[in-house]
Short mmCIF file of C-alpha atoms and ligand atoms in Angstrom, two decimals:
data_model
loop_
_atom_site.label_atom_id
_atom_site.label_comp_id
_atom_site.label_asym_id
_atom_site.label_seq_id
_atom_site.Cartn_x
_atom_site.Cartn_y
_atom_site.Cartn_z
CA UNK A 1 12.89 19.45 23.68
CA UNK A 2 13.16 16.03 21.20
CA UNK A 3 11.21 16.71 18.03
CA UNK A 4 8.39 14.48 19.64
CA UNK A 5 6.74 14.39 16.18
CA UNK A 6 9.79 12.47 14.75
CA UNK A 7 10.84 10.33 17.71
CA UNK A 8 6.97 9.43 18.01
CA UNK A 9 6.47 7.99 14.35
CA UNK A 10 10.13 6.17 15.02
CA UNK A 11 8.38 4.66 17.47
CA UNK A 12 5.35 3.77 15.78
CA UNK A 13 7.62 2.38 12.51
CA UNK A 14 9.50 -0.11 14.90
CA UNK A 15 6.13 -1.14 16.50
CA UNK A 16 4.80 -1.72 12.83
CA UNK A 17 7.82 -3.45 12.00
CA UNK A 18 7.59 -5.41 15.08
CA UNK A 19 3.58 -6.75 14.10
CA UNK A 20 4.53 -7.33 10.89
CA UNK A 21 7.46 -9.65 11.75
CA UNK A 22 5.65 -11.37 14.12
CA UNK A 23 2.52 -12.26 11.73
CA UNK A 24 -0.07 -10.29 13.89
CA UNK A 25 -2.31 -7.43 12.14
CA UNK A 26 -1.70 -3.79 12.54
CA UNK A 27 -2.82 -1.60 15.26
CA UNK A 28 -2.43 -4.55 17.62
CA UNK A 29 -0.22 -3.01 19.51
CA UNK A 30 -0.63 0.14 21.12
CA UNK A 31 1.77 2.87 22.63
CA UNK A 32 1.81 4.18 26.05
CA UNK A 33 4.25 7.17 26.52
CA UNK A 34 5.66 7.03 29.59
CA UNK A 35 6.48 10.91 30.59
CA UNK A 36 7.64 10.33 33.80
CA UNK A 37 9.96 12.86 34.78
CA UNK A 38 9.30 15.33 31.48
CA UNK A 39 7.57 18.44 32.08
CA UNK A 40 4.05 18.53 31.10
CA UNK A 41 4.93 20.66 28.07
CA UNK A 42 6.69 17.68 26.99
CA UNK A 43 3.62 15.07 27.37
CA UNK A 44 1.84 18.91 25.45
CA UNK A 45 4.13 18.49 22.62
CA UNK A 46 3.57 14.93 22.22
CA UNK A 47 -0.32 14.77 22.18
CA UNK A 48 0.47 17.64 19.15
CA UNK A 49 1.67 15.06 17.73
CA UNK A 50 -1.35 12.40 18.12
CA UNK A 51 -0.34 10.88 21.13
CA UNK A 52 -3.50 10.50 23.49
CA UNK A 53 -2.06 7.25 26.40
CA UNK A 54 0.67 8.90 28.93
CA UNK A 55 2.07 6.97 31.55
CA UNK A 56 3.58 8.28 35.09
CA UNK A 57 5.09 6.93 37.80
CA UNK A 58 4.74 8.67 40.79
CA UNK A 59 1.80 9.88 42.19
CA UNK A 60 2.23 13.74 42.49
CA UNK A 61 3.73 13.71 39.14
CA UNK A 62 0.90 12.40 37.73
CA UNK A 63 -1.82 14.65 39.54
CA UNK A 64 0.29 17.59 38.72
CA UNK A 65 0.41 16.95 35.24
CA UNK A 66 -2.92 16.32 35.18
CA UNK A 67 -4.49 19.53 36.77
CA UNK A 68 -2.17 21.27 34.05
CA UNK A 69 -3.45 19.49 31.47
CA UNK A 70 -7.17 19.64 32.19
CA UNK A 71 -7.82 20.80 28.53
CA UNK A 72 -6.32 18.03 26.92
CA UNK A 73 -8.00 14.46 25.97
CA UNK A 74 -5.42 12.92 28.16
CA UNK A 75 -5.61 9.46 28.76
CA UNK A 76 -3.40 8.69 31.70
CA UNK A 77 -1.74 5.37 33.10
CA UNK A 78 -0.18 4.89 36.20
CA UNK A 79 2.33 2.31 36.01
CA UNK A 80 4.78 3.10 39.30
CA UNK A 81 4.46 1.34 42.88
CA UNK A 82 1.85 2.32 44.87
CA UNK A 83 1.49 2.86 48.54
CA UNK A 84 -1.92 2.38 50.12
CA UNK A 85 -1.70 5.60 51.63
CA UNK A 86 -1.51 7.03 47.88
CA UNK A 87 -4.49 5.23 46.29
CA UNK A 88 -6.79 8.17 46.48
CA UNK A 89 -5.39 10.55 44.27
CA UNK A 90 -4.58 7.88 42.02
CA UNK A 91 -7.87 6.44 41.86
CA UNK A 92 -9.49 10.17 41.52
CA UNK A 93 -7.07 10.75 38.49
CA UNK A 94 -6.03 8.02 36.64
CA UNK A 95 -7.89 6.15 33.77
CA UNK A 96 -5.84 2.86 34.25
CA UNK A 97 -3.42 1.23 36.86
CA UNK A 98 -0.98 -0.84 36.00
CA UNK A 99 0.95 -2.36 38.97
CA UNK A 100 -1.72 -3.84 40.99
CA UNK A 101 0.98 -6.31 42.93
CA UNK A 102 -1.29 -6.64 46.42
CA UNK A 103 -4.92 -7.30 46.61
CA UNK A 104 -5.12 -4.09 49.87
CA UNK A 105 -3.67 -1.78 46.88
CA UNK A 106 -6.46 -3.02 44.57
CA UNK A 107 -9.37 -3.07 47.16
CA UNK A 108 -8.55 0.95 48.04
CA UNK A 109 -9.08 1.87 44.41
CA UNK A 110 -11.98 0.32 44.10
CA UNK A 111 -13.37 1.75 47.18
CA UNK A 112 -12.18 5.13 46.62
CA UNK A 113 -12.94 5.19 42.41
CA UNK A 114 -15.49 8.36 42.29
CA UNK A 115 -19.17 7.44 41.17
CA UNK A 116 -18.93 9.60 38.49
CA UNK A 117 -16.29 7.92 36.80
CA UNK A 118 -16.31 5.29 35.16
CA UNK A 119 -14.26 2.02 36.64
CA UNK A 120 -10.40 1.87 36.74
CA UNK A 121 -8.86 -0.18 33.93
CA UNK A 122 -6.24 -1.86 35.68
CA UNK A 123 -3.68 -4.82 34.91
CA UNK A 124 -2.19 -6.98 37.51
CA UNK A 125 1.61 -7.18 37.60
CA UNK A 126 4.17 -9.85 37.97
CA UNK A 127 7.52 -10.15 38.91
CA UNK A 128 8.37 -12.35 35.90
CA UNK A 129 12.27 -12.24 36.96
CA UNK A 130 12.26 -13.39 39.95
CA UNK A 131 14.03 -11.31 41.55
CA UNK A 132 13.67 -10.09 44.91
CA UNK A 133 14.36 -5.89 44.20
CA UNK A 134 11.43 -5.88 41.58
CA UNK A 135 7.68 -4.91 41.66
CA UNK A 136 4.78 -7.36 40.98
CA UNK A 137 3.67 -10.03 42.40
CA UNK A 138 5.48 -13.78 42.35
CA UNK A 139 4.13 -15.48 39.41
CA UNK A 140 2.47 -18.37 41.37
CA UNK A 141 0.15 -16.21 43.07
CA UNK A 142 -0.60 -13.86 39.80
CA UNK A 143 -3.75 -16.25 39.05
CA UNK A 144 -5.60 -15.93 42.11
CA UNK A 145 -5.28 -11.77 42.84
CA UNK A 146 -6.70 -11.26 39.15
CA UNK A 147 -9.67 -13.38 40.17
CA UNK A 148 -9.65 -11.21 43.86
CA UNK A 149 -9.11 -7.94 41.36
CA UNK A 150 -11.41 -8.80 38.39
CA UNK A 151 -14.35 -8.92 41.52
CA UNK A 152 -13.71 -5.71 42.62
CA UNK A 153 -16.95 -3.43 41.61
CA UNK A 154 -15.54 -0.10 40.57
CA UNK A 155 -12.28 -1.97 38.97
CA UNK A 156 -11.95 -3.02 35.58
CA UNK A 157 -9.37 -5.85 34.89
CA UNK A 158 -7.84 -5.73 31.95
CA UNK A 159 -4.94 -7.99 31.55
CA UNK A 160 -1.43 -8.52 33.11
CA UNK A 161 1.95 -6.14 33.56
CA UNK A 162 5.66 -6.70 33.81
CA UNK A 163 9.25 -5.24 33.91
CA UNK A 164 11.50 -8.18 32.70
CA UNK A 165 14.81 -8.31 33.84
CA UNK A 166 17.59 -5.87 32.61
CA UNK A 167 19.50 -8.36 30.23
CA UNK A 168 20.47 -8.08 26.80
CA UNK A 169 19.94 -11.76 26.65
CA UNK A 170 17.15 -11.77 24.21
CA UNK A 171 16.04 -15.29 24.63
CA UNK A 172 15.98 -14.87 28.38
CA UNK A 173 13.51 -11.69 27.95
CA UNK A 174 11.18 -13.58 25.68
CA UNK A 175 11.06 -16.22 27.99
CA UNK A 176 10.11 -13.53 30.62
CA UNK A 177 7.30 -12.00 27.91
CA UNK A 178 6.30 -15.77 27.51
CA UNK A 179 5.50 -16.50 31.14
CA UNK A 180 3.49 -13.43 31.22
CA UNK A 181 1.68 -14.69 28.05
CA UNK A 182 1.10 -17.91 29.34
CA UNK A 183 -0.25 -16.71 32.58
CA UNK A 184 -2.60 -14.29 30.57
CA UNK A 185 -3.79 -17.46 28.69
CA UNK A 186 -4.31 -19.70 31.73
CA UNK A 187 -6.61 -16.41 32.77
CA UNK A 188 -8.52 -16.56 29.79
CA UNK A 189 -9.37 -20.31 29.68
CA UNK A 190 -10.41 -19.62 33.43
CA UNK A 191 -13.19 -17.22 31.96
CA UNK A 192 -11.80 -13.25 32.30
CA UNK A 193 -12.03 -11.29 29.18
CA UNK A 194 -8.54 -9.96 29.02
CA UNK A 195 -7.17 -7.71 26.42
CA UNK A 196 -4.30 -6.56 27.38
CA UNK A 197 -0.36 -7.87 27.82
CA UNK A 198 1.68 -4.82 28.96
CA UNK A 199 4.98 -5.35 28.40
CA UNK A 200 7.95 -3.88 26.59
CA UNK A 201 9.96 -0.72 26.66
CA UNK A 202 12.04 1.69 24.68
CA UNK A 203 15.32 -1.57 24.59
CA UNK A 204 13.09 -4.59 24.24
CA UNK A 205 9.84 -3.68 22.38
CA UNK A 206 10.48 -5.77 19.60
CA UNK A 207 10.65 -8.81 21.85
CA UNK A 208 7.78 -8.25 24.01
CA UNK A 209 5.34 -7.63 20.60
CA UNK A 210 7.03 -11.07 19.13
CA UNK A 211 5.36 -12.57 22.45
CA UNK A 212 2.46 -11.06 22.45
CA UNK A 213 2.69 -7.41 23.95
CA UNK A 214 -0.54 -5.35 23.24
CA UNK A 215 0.93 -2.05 24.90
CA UNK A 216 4.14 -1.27 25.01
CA UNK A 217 5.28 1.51 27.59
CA UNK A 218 7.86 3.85 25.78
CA UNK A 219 9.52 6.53 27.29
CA UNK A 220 13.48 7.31 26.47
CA UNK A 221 12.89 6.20 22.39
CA UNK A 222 10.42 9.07 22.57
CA UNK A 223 11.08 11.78 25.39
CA UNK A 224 15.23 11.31 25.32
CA UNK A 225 17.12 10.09 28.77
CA UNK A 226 15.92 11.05 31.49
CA UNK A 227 18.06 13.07 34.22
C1 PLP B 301 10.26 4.21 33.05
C2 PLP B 301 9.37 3.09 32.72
C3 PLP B 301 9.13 2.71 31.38
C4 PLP B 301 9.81 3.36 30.19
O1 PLP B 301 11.13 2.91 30.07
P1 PLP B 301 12.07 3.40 28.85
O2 PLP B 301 13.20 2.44 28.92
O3 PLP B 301 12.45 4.80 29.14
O4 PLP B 301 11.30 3.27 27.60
C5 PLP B 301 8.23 1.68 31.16
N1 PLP B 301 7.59 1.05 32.17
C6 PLP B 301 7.80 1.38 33.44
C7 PLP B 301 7.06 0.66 34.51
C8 PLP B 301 8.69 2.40 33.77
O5 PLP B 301 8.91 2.69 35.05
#
C-alpha cells in the first residue's frame, strides 16, 4: 500500500500552494479522497493519517466499505452516477451526494433520507464539457434543478459538481471551472446559500482552486493508479 501519510500531505502542500497562488486564505479548500476501487484498509490507512471526507463511486462499494468501517468517523461522499433504483442505500449511507444530474434521482433521496439522520448534503452536477458521454446535467438547465433540489425537505443543497473534459489544455479546463463558477454565482444572487464548488482532481487541482474549487476530489495523487 502507498505510504498514505506521505502522498496525503503531498496533497495537502499542492492544495496550499494552489490557495496561496491564487490569493484566497488557507483551509479554503478542502480534500475529498476518492477511494473508489481501494480496499477499505486503504481508506483505514488514510484516516490514520487525518483524513476524515472519502468519496466512492459505486453504490455497493460504498455500503461495503461502510459496514466495515462502522468504527471510524467516516465522512462519506458519493460522487458516481446513480440509478433510481439505487437511491436507497445511498441515501441510508451517505453523508453527501454529489451527482444529482435529474430532479427523479434527487426527489428519491429525499424521500427515502432516514428521520434519524440528518439531511443529505448534496451538490448538483453539470456537464460543463459538453459532451454527450459525460454525467451532469446540460448547463442551461443547471439553474432551475438546484432551485427543484434546494426545495427538497430532507436534502441539503450545497453547491455545484463537475468532471471537466480530459484535456491538457489548461485554459480550456479553467474555462470549464469558470462556467461552473459562474453558474454557482448566478445561484447565489438568486438567494441559495451555497458553499461549495466541487471540482478538480489528482491532474488539474491547481486549476480548479485558481477558479474557485472549494473541494477537490483526489484519488490517484493519494491512493496510486487504480487497476
Ligand atoms: C475517480 C474520480 C475522481 C478522482 O480522480 P483521480 O484522477 O484519480 O484523482 C474524482 N471525481 C470523480 C467523480 C471520480 O469518478
Amino acid at each position: 500500500m502507498a505510504d498514505l501519510d506521505k502522498s496525503r500531505q503531498a496533497v495537502l502542500a499542492r492544495i496550499a500552494g494552489a490557495l496561496r497562488a491564487a490569493g484566497r486564505p488557507d483551509g479554503d479548500c478542502a480534500l475529498l479522497a476518492v477511494s473508489k476501487t481501494f480496499p477499505a484498509d486503504a481508506v483505514r490507512a488514510c484516516h490514520a493519517a487525518g483524513q476524515r471526507a472519502f468519496g466512492e463511486n459505486y453504490v455497493q462499494e460504498l455500503v461495503d466499505k461502510a459496514a466495515a468501517l462502522r468504527d471510524l468517523d467516516v465522512e462519506w461522499h458519493f460522487i458516481g452516477p446513480l440509478q433510481s433504483n439505487k437511491t436507497r442505500p445511498v441515501a441510508e449511507t451517505a453523508h453527501w451526494v454529489h451527482s444529482i444530474e435529474r430532479l427523479k434521482i434527487a426527489e428519491r433521496l429525499s424521500a427515502q433520507r432516514p428521520d434519524a439522520l440528518p439531511p443529505l448534503d448534496v451538490c448538483v452536477q453539470v456537464n460543463v464539457s459538453g459532451e454527450a458521454s459525460k454525467s451532469g446535467c446540460a448547463p442551461g438547465d443547471a439553474i432551475a434543478l438546484a432551485h427543484a433540489v434546494a426545495a427538497l425537505p430532507r436534502l441539503r443543497l450545497r453547491g455545484l459538481m463537475c468532471i471537466p473534459e480530459p484535456t491538457e489544455d489548461t485554459a480550456r479546463l479553467a474555462g470549464q471551472f469558470a462556467e461552473l463558477r459562474r453558474l454557482r454565482d448566478a445561484l447565489r444572487a438568486d438567494g441559495l446559500a451555497l458553499d461549495t464548488l466541487s471540482m478538480g482532481m489528482s491532474a488539474d487541482l491547481e486549476t480548479a482552486i485558481a477558479e474557485g474549487a472549494t473541494l477537490v476530489r483526489v484519488g490517484t495523487a493519494l491512493f496510486g493508479s487504480r487497476a
